[in-house]
Coordinates of C-alpha atoms and ligand atoms in Angstrom, one line a residue:
M201 CA 66.5 7.1 130.6
D202 CA 64.8 9.1 127.8
I203 CA 66.3 12.0 126.0
C204 CA 64.5 15.1 125.6
V205 CA 65.1 17.6 122.6
M206 CA 63.9 21.1 123.4
G207 CA 62.9 22.9 120.1
A208 CA 61.5 21.3 117.0
G209 CA 63.1 23.6 114.3
Y210 CA 65.5 23.1 111.6
V211 CA 68.1 21.5 114.1
G212 CA 65.9 19.9 116.9
L213 CA 63.6 18.0 114.6
P214 CA 66.1 16.2 112.3
L215 CA 68.4 15.6 115.4
G216 CA 65.5 14.0 117.3
V217 CA 64.7 11.8 114.4
V218 CA 68.3 10.7 113.8
L219 CA 68.8 10.1 117.6
A220 CA 65.7 8.0 117.6
V221 CA 67.0 6.0 114.6
Q222 CA 70.5 5.6 116.1
N223 CA 69.3 4.8 119.6
P224 CA 66.4 2.4 119.1
Q225 CA 66.3 1.4 122.8
T226 CA 66.0 5.1 124.0
K227 CA 62.7 7.2 123.8
I228 CA 63.3 10.5 122.1
H229 CA 60.9 13.3 123.1
V230 CA 60.9 16.4 121.1
Q231 CA 59.4 19.3 122.9
D232 CA 58.4 22.7 121.6
I233 CA 56.3 25.6 122.8
N234 CA 54.7 26.0 119.2
V235 CA 51.6 24.2 119.5
E236 CA 50.7 24.3 115.9
R237 CA 54.2 22.8 115.0
I238 CA 53.8 19.9 117.5
A239 CA 50.3 19.1 116.3
K240 CA 51.6 18.9 112.8
I241 CA 54.5 16.6 113.7
D242 CA 52.0 14.6 115.8
E243 CA 49.8 14.0 112.8
G244 CA 52.8 12.8 110.8
Q245 CA 53.5 15.8 108.8
L246 CA 56.9 17.7 108.8
P247 CA 56.8 21.5 109.2
F248 CA 59.5 21.9 106.6
S249 CA 61.2 20.0 103.9
E250 CA 64.6 18.3 104.5
E251 CA 65.9 15.8 102.0
G252 CA 65.4 12.1 103.3
L253 CA 63.7 13.3 106.6
A254 CA 60.2 12.1 105.8
E255 CA 61.4 8.5 105.3
L256 CA 63.3 8.2 108.7
F257 CA 60.5 10.2 110.5
D258 CA 58.0 7.6 109.4
R259 CA 60.3 4.9 110.6
V260 CA 60.5 6.2 114.1
R261 CA 57.4 8.1 114.7
K262 CA 55.4 5.1 115.8
N263 CA 58.3 3.7 117.9
N264 CA 60.7 5.6 120.1
F265 CA 60.1 9.3 118.8
K266 CA 57.4 11.4 120.5
A267 CA 56.4 15.1 119.9
T268 CA 55.1 17.1 122.8
T269 CA 54.3 20.7 124.1
E270 CA 54.4 19.7 127.6
L271 CA 57.8 19.2 129.3
Q272 CA 56.1 18.4 132.7
S273 CA 54.6 15.2 131.4
I274 CA 57.9 13.5 130.2
F275 CA 60.3 15.3 132.5
Q276 CA 60.8 12.5 135.1
S277 CA 61.6 10.0 132.5
C278 CA 64.3 12.2 131.0
S279 CA 68.0 12.6 132.0
V280 CA 69.5 14.4 129.0
F281 CA 68.0 17.7 127.9
I282 CA 69.3 19.1 124.5
L283 CA 68.4 22.8 123.9
C284 CA 67.9 23.5 120.1
V285 CA 65.9 26.7 120.6
N286 CA 66.5 30.1 118.9
T287 CA 69.4 32.2 119.6
D288 CA 68.6 35.4 117.5
T289 CA 70.6 38.7 117.4
K290 CA 69.5 40.9 120.2
S291 CA 67.1 43.6 118.7
S292 CA 67.2 45.8 121.9
G293 CA 69.0 46.4 125.2
L294 CA 72.9 45.7 125.9
G295 CA 74.5 44.4 122.8
A296 CA 71.6 45.0 120.4
G297 CA 72.4 44.3 116.9
G298 CA 75.3 42.0 117.9
A299 CA 75.1 39.8 120.8
L300 CA 73.0 36.8 120.6
E301 CA 69.7 36.5 122.6
I302 CA 69.8 33.7 125.1
K303 CA 66.3 34.2 126.5
S304 CA 65.0 30.8 125.0
I305 CA 67.9 29.0 126.4
L306 CA 67.4 30.4 129.9
S307 CA 63.6 29.8 129.7
C308 CA 64.3 26.2 129.0
V309 CA 66.8 26.0 131.8
E310 CA 64.4 27.6 134.3
E311 CA 61.8 25.0 133.2
I312 CA 64.1 22.3 133.8
G313 CA 65.0 23.9 137.2
R314 CA 61.4 24.3 138.2
E315 CA 60.7 20.6 137.5
L316 CA 63.8 19.5 139.3
S317 CA 62.8 21.5 142.3
K318 CA 59.7 19.3 142.6
E319 CA 61.6 16.2 142.8
S320 CA 62.6 14.6 146.4
G321 CA 66.1 13.4 145.8
F322 CA 69.0 14.2 143.5
R323 CA 69.6 12.4 140.1
E324 CA 72.1 12.9 137.3
I325 CA 71.0 15.4 134.7
V326 CA 72.8 16.7 131.5
I327 CA 71.9 19.8 129.8
V328 CA 73.2 20.1 126.4
E329 CA 73.8 23.4 124.6
K330 CA 73.1 22.3 120.9
S331 CA 72.0 25.7 120.0
T332 CA 74.7 28.2 118.9
V333 CA 75.5 30.2 122.0
P334 CA 77.7 33.1 123.0
L335 CA 80.9 32.2 124.9
G336 CA 80.1 32.0 128.6
T337 CA 76.7 30.6 128.3
S338 CA 77.4 27.2 130.2
F339 CA 78.4 29.6 133.2
A340 CA 75.1 31.6 132.9
I341 CA 73.2 28.2 132.8
R342 CA 75.0 26.9 135.9
K343 CA 74.5 30.1 137.7
R344 CA 70.8 30.2 137.0
L345 CA 70.2 26.6 138.2
E346 CA 72.3 27.1 141.2
K347 CA 70.2 30.2 142.1
M348 CA 67.0 28.1 141.7
L349 CA 68.1 24.8 143.3
G350 CA 71.0 25.5 145.7
E351 CA 74.4 24.3 145.8
S352 CA 73.6 20.9 146.9
W353 CA 72.0 20.1 143.5
M354 CA 74.9 21.1 141.5
D355 CA 77.1 18.0 141.5
S356 CA 74.2 16.2 139.9
I357 CA 73.9 18.5 137.0
A358 CA 76.4 18.7 134.0
I359 CA 76.2 21.2 131.2
V360 CA 77.9 20.3 127.8
S361 CA 78.4 22.3 124.8
N362 CA 77.7 20.3 121.8
P363 CA 77.1 22.7 118.8
E364 CA 75.6 21.7 115.6
F365 CA 77.3 22.1 112.3
L366 CA 74.6 20.8 109.9
E367 CA 73.8 22.7 106.7
E368 CA 70.0 23.0 105.9
G369 CA 69.1 20.9 102.8
K370 CA 71.9 18.4 103.9
A371 CA 70.8 18.1 107.6
L372 CA 70.6 14.3 107.6
Q373 CA 74.1 13.8 106.0
G374 CA 75.5 16.2 108.8
L375 CA 73.7 14.3 111.4
L376 CA 74.2 10.8 110.3
K377 CA 77.6 11.2 108.9
P378 CA 79.1 14.3 110.9
D379 CA 82.7 15.5 110.1
R380 CA 82.8 16.2 113.9
I381 CA 81.0 15.9 117.2
V382 CA 82.2 18.5 119.5
L383 CA 81.8 17.9 123.0
G384 CA 82.7 20.7 125.6
F385 CA 82.7 19.7 129.1
E386 CA 82.9 21.9 132.1
T387 CA 86.2 22.0 133.6
N388 CA 86.9 21.0 137.2
K389 CA 83.4 19.6 137.6
K390 CA 82.7 16.1 139.0
S391 CA 79.5 15.8 136.9
A392 CA 81.6 16.0 133.8
I393 CA 82.4 12.4 134.2
F394 CA 78.8 11.1 133.9
A395 CA 78.2 13.6 131.2
Q396 CA 81.0 12.0 129.4
K397 CA 79.5 8.7 129.6
K398 CA 76.0 9.7 128.6
M399 CA 77.3 11.5 125.6
S400 CA 79.5 8.7 124.3
E401 CA 76.5 6.3 124.7
M402 CA 74.2 8.8 122.7
Y403 CA 76.8 9.3 119.9
K404 CA 78.0 5.6 119.8
F405 CA 77.2 5.7 116.0
A406 CA 79.8 8.3 115.3
S407 CA 82.2 7.8 118.1
E408 CA 85.4 8.2 116.0
K409 CA 84.2 11.7 115.1
I410 CA 84.2 13.1 118.7
I411 CA 86.4 15.9 119.6
E412 CA 86.4 16.4 123.5
T413 CA 87.1 19.8 124.6
D414 CA 86.2 22.3 127.4
C415 CA 82.8 24.4 127.2
S416 CA 84.3 27.7 126.3
S417 CA 86.5 26.5 123.4
S418 CA 83.5 24.5 122.2
E419 CA 81.1 27.6 122.3
L420 CA 83.6 29.9 120.7
G421 CA 84.6 27.1 118.2
K422 CA 81.1 27.1 116.9
L423 CA 80.8 30.9 116.4
S424 CA 84.2 31.0 114.8
A425 CA 83.5 28.1 112.5
N426 CA 80.6 30.0 111.0
A427 CA 82.5 33.2 110.7
F428 CA 85.2 31.4 108.8
L429 CA 82.5 30.2 106.3
M430 CA 81.3 33.7 106.2
T431 CA 85.0 34.8 105.5
K432 CA 85.3 32.3 102.6
V433 CA 82.3 33.2 100.6
T434 CA 82.6 36.8 101.4
S435 CA 86.3 36.9 100.2
I436 CA 85.2 35.5 96.7
N437 CA 82.2 38.0 96.8
A438 CA 84.8 40.8 97.4
L439 CA 86.3 39.9 94.1
T440 CA 83.3 40.2 92.0
E441 CA 83.2 43.8 91.4
L442 CA 86.8 43.9 90.3
C443 CA 86.1 41.0 87.8
E444 CA 83.1 42.6 86.4
T445 CA 85.0 45.7 85.7
S446 CA 88.4 44.2 84.6
G447 CA 87.7 41.3 82.3
A448 CA 88.4 38.4 84.8
D449 CA 85.8 35.9 85.7
V450 CA 85.2 35.1 89.3
G451 CA 84.3 31.6 88.4
E452 CA 87.8 31.1 86.9
L453 CA 89.3 32.7 89.9
A454 CA 87.3 30.2 92.3
K455 CA 88.8 27.3 90.2
I456 CA 92.4 28.7 90.6
I457 CA 91.9 29.6 94.3
G458 CA 90.0 26.3 95.2
S459 CA 92.5 24.0 93.7
D460 CA 94.9 24.8 96.4
Y461 CA 94.5 21.8 98.9
R462 CA 94.9 24.2 101.8
I463 CA 91.8 26.2 100.7
G464 CA 89.5 23.7 98.8
P465 CA 86.8 24.2 96.2
L466 CA 83.7 24.5 98.4
F467 CA 82.1 27.7 99.5
L468 CA 83.7 29.7 96.7
R469 CA 80.4 30.2 94.6
S470 CA 80.0 34.1 94.2
S471 CA 76.6 35.4 95.0
I472 CA 74.4 38.3 96.0
G473 CA 75.7 37.7 99.4
V474 CA 75.5 35.4 102.2
G475 CA 72.1 34.9 103.8
G476 CA 70.4 32.5 106.4
Y477 CA 69.6 32.3 109.9
C478 CA 73.1 31.8 111.2
L479 CA 76.2 32.9 109.4
E480 CA 75.7 36.7 109.8
K481 CA 74.4 36.5 113.3
D482 CA 77.2 34.4 114.5
T483 CA 79.9 36.8 112.9
L484 CA 78.1 39.6 114.6
C485 CA 78.3 37.9 117.9
L486 CA 81.9 37.2 117.5
E487 CA 82.3 41.0 116.7
Y488 CA 80.3 41.8 119.9
L489 CA 82.4 39.4 122.1
C490 CA 85.7 41.0 121.0
R491 CA 84.3 44.4 121.3
A492 CA 83.0 43.8 124.7
K493 CA 86.5 42.7 125.7
G494 CA 88.0 45.8 124.2
L495 CA 89.6 44.0 121.4
D496 CA 88.6 46.5 118.7
Q497 CA 91.1 45.5 116.0
A498 CA 89.6 41.9 116.0
A499 CA 86.0 43.4 116.4
D500 CA 86.6 45.6 113.4
Y501 CA 87.9 42.7 111.3
W502 CA 84.7 40.7 111.9
R503 CA 82.7 43.8 111.3
R504 CA 84.1 44.5 108.1
L505 CA 82.8 41.1 106.8
V506 CA 79.3 41.8 107.7
E507 CA 79.4 45.1 106.1
F508 CA 80.9 44.0 103.0
N509 CA 78.1 41.3 102.8
R510 CA 75.5 44.0 103.3
Y511 CA 77.0 46.0 100.4
Q512 CA 77.2 43.0 98.2
K513 CA 73.5 42.3 98.7
K514 CA 72.7 46.1 98.0
R515 CA 75.0 46.3 94.9
F516 CA 72.9 43.7 93.0
G517 CA 69.7 45.8 93.3
L518 CA 71.7 49.1 92.5
K519 CA 73.0 47.3 89.4
V520 CA 69.3 46.8 88.0
I521 CA 68.5 50.4 88.8
E522 CA 71.6 51.8 87.0
Y523 CA 70.7 49.6 83.9
F524 CA 67.3 51.3 83.7
D525 CA 69.0 54.8 84.0
N526 CA 68.0 55.3 87.6
C527 CA 64.2 55.1 86.9
L528 CA 62.1 52.0 87.5
M529 CA 58.8 53.7 86.4
G530 CA 56.7 51.2 84.7
K531 CA 59.3 48.5 84.7
K532 CA 58.1 44.9 85.1
I533 CA 60.6 42.8 87.1
L534 CA 60.4 39.0 87.5
V535 CA 62.3 37.6 90.5
L536 CA 63.2 34.0 90.6
G537 CA 63.6 32.6 94.0
V538 CA 63.7 34.4 97.2
S539 CA 64.9 31.8 99.9
F540 CA 68.3 32.2 101.3
K541 CA 69.7 29.3 99.5
E542 CA 68.6 26.9 96.6
N543 CA 65.9 24.3 96.9
S544 CA 64.8 25.5 100.5
E545 CA 61.8 27.2 101.7
D546 CA 63.7 28.8 104.5
C547 CA 63.9 32.8 103.8
R548 CA 65.3 33.8 107.1
N549 CA 67.8 36.7 106.4
S550 CA 67.6 35.9 102.8
P551 CA 69.7 38.2 100.5
A552 CA 66.6 38.6 98.1
I553 CA 65.0 40.7 100.9
E554 CA 67.7 43.5 100.5
V555 CA 67.6 43.2 96.8
I556 CA 63.7 43.7 96.7
K557 CA 63.9 46.5 99.4
T558 CA 66.4 48.3 97.1
L559 CA 64.2 48.1 94.2
L560 CA 61.0 49.2 96.0
D561 CA 63.0 52.2 97.3
E562 CA 62.7 53.4 93.6
T563 CA 59.1 54.3 92.5
G564 CA 57.3 52.7 89.9
A565 CA 58.6 49.1 89.6
Q566 CA 56.1 46.1 89.5
I567 CA 57.7 43.1 91.0
R568 CA 56.5 39.5 90.3
I569 CA 58.1 36.9 92.7
V570 CA 58.1 33.3 91.9
D571 CA 59.3 30.7 94.2
P572 CA 58.2 26.9 94.2
H573 CA 59.4 26.5 97.7
V574 CA 58.6 29.7 99.7
E575 CA 55.0 30.5 100.8
K576 CA 54.0 34.1 100.3
R577 CA 53.0 34.7 104.0
D578 CA 56.6 33.4 105.2
F579 CA 58.5 35.8 102.8
A580 CA 56.1 38.7 103.7
K581 CA 56.7 38.2 107.5
E582 CA 60.5 37.9 107.1
F583 CA 60.4 40.8 104.8
E584 CA 58.6 43.0 107.4
R585 CA 60.7 41.6 110.4
T586 CA 63.9 42.5 108.6
T587 CA 63.0 45.8 106.9
G588 CA 60.2 47.1 109.2
R589 CA 58.1 47.4 106.1
V590 CA 54.9 45.7 104.8
L591 CA 55.5 44.0 101.4
D592 CA 53.0 46.1 99.4
S593 CA 50.8 43.8 97.3
N594 CA 50.0 46.7 94.9
K595 CA 53.9 46.6 93.9
V596 CA 54.8 43.0 94.6
T597 CA 52.9 39.8 93.6
F598 CA 53.9 36.4 94.7
E599 CA 53.4 33.1 93.2
S600 CA 54.3 30.0 95.3
K601 CA 53.5 26.5 95.4
E602 CA 51.1 26.3 92.4
V603 CA 53.8 28.2 90.3
C604 CA 52.7 30.4 87.5
P605 CA 49.6 29.9 85.5
K606 CA 51.8 30.7 82.4
T607 CA 54.7 29.0 80.9
W608 CA 58.2 30.3 82.0
E609 CA 58.6 31.5 78.4
Q610 CA 55.5 33.4 78.4
L611 CA 56.4 34.9 81.9
S612 CA 59.7 36.1 80.9
K613 CA 58.5 37.5 77.6
E614 CA 56.3 40.0 79.6
V615 CA 59.1 41.4 81.7
D616 CA 61.9 44.0 81.3
A617 CA 64.0 42.3 83.7
L618 CA 64.5 38.8 85.2
L619 CA 66.4 38.5 88.3
V620 CA 67.8 35.2 89.6
L621 CA 68.1 35.6 93.4
C622 CA 68.1 31.9 94.3
G623 CA 69.3 29.1 92.1
H624 CA 66.4 26.6 92.6
K625 CA 66.8 23.4 90.4
L626 CA 63.5 24.1 88.7
F627 CA 64.7 27.3 87.2
K628 CA 67.9 25.7 85.8
E629 CA 65.9 22.9 84.2
N630 CA 63.8 25.6 82.6
E631 CA 66.6 27.9 81.3
E632 CA 65.8 27.4 77.7
S633 CA 62.4 28.7 78.1
F634 CA 63.5 31.6 80.1
A635 CA 66.1 32.4 77.5
K636 CA 63.5 32.1 74.6
G637 CA 61.1 34.6 76.5
L638 CA 63.8 37.1 77.4
A639 CA 65.1 37.1 73.8
E640 CA 61.3 37.6 72.3
G641 CA 60.5 40.3 74.8
R642 CA 64.0 42.0 74.9
G643 CA 64.1 41.7 78.7
A644 CA 67.4 41.8 80.6
L645 CA 68.9 39.1 82.8
F646 CA 70.4 39.9 86.1
D647 CA 71.7 36.5 87.6
G648 CA 72.9 36.7 91.1
R649 CA 73.7 33.0 91.5
K650 CA 75.6 32.1 88.2
L651 CA 72.6 29.9 87.4
F652 CA 72.3 30.5 83.8
D653 CA 74.9 30.4 80.8
Q654 CA 75.7 34.0 80.4
K655 CA 77.3 33.5 77.0
A656 CA 74.5 31.6 75.5
M657 CA 72.1 34.3 76.7
R658 CA 74.3 37.0 75.1
E659 CA 74.3 35.0 71.8
L660 CA 70.7 35.3 71.8
G661 CA 71.0 39.1 72.0
I662 CA 69.9 39.3 75.7
F663 CA 71.6 41.8 78.0
A664 CA 73.1 39.3 80.7
Y665 CA 74.7 40.5 83.8
S666 CA 76.2 37.5 86.0
V667 CA 77.7 38.5 89.3
G668 CA 81.4 38.5 89.0
S669 CA 81.6 38.0 85.3
P670 CA 82.6 40.8 82.8
Ligands
NAD861 P1 64.3 27.3 114.6 O1 63.6 28.7 114.6 O2 63.9 26.5 113.3 O3 63.7 26.3 115.6 C1 63.6 26.8 117.0 C2 62.6 26.2 117.8 O4 62.7 26.4 119.2 C3 61.2 26.6 117.4 O5 60.3 25.8 116.8 C4 60.6 27.4 118.6 O6 59.3 27.4 118.8 C5 61.4 26.7 119.7 N1 61.5 27.2 121.0 C6 61.6 28.4 121.4 N2 61.7 28.7 122.6 C7 61.5 27.4 123.3 C8 61.2 27.0 124.5 N3 61.3 27.7 125.6 N4 61.0 25.7 124.7 C9 60.7 24.9 123.7 N5 61.0 25.3 122.4 C10 61.2 26.5 122.1 O7 65.7 27.5 114.7 P2 66.9 26.6 114.2 O8 67.3 26.8 112.7 O9 66.5 25.1 114.5 O10 68.2 27.0 115.1 C11 68.1 26.5 116.4 C12 69.6 26.9 117.1 O11 70.6 26.1 116.2 C13 70.0 28.3 116.8 O12 70.9 28.6 117.9 C14 70.9 28.2 115.5 O13 71.9 29.2 115.5 C15 71.6 26.8 115.6 N6 71.9 26.2 114.5 C16 71.0 26.3 113.4 C17 71.4 25.6 112.1 C18 70.6 25.7 110.9 O14 71.0 25.2 109.9 N7 69.4 26.2 111.0 C19 72.6 24.8 112.2 C20 73.3 24.9 113.2 C21 73.1 25.5 114.4
UGA862 C1 75.5 27.3 107.6 C2 76.8 26.5 107.7 O1 77.2 26.0 106.4 C3 76.6 25.3 108.7 O2 77.8 24.5 108.8 C4 76.0 25.8 110.0 O3 75.9 24.7 110.9 C5 74.9 26.6 109.9 O4 75.1 27.8 109.0 C6 74.4 27.1 111.1 O5 75.2 27.3 112.0 O6 73.3 27.6 111.1 P1 73.2 27.0 106.1 O7 72.8 28.3 106.8 O8 72.3 25.9 106.1 O9 74.5 26.6 106.9 O10 73.6 27.4 104.7 P2 75.0 27.5 103.8 O11 75.0 26.4 102.8 O12 76.2 27.7 104.6 O13 74.6 29.0 103.1 C7 74.7 30.3 103.7 C8 74.6 31.3 102.8 O14 75.8 31.5 102.0 C9 73.4 31.2 101.7 O15 73.0 32.4 101.4 C10 74.2 30.7 100.5 O16 73.6 30.8 99.2 C11 75.6 31.3 100.7 N1 76.7 30.8 99.9 C12 77.2 29.5 100.3 C13 77.1 31.4 98.9 O17 76.8 32.6 98.5 N2 78.2 30.8 98.1 C14 78.7 29.6 98.7 O18 79.8 29.2 98.0 C15 78.2 29.1 99.7

């Protein structure tokens, strides 16, 4: 039987491609309600960049990989449905600002239920939660289907929690060589037996990495893994201010801390804060889950992480304002990079948004954003979604793909301050030009990603602030 991946986003699309590569005898359908996105994929174009994906996509797209908007047309040929749809933080109603929204998950489930209700006999169906979901979602899915189909169907339906741990930019590495494949099966359900068989066939290529567990541990394990990652970066970020005011350097601290084998060196790069689609939303969900159970001490613990992270983002903007004596009137500011992490076009919940908003709260600054990966319309949309404000084109200009008509040196010569908000490779490669421009124009450097050599900049007479350095 075929496999259907529902949701063709940062997780669903690479997953669909990798499953097609690793299971050449099985047809993989990637289904999404976004017509534009599916049309693009159908024409052989990827809607976002991901290292190595284009090559694998080309290999499978004329063979066992198909993209569609219509679940109906492929439904009967599929027995496994992998849900890779959005689970945003709820913006209204019960748990707003913390709980995860599972309406897209349930909408997929209802569609599956509707199709099943048209079939005459029973057959084995596996519904896989690949999206990050709140604890208890497998129960909610089963309840919903039982209501739609009746109890008699339920032994033929299995729900499996199989969270994804990939990092954007390294998605293929995470999918082809995963460090774990977590499979959470429903307890005391006959259907778990065929689900186990189907999952082990699908993941034959990485069978030694499988961790089998129950649904609840798997669901909560994913949320907790992201909250742990959030803890690690936030802990190093919580040391930056002390370093800046005491003569210690957070980079040195990271070396000292990270060489302990129990801690490890990764995820200790200090920054202007943690951004992206998931870490903050999943930590917030963990807080919500604790709070809902009356576990206030635990809830407060996770809350503090998010609050500190928000402070860290704001602090960077305030640092710039302070440097200009609390007045940005007439100041020209060049911003390098607005995506949530380096070499990516994804600006969902990017820390750059908070920094730019903080600067715009002051009157008078002229901000010029340069990002070789991010499109203006995507950033403007995300800015508006998170701040509730329109990105004012009289105050903010944006250069994207075609990146600056002028040289980097000329650009930095014209500004009062240059802010590194995202450490794209292209910026590092042009460090010398930025340095020359800043030295000539007497502009200041605010490096939120420790991208540039602060000492070398200072030797050129440039005011150079680097997060976490004295
Ligand atoms: P995304 O926004 O890139 O993609 C989600 C896709 O689902 C969109 O294309 C959307 O159109 C589609 N969709 C929404 N409702 C649908 C429906 N009813 N039927 C079919 N398609 C529908 O999101 P993403 O980054 O791929 O994240 C998806 C899930 O995976 C989230 O739960 C996220 O927390 C989790 N996750 C994300 C990452 C990551 O790095 N982005 C990593 C691990 C886990
Ligand atoms: C993160 C996790 O790393 C994945 O394991 C997880 O699957 C995924 O979220 C998810 O569930 O969505 P991703 O969002 O791609 O992956 O990005 P990360 O590389 O984790 O970076 C998150 C943020 O932390 C970025 O803003 C990044 O710049 C920042 N960061 C990361 C630091 O500031 N310092 C670091 O040392 C590492």
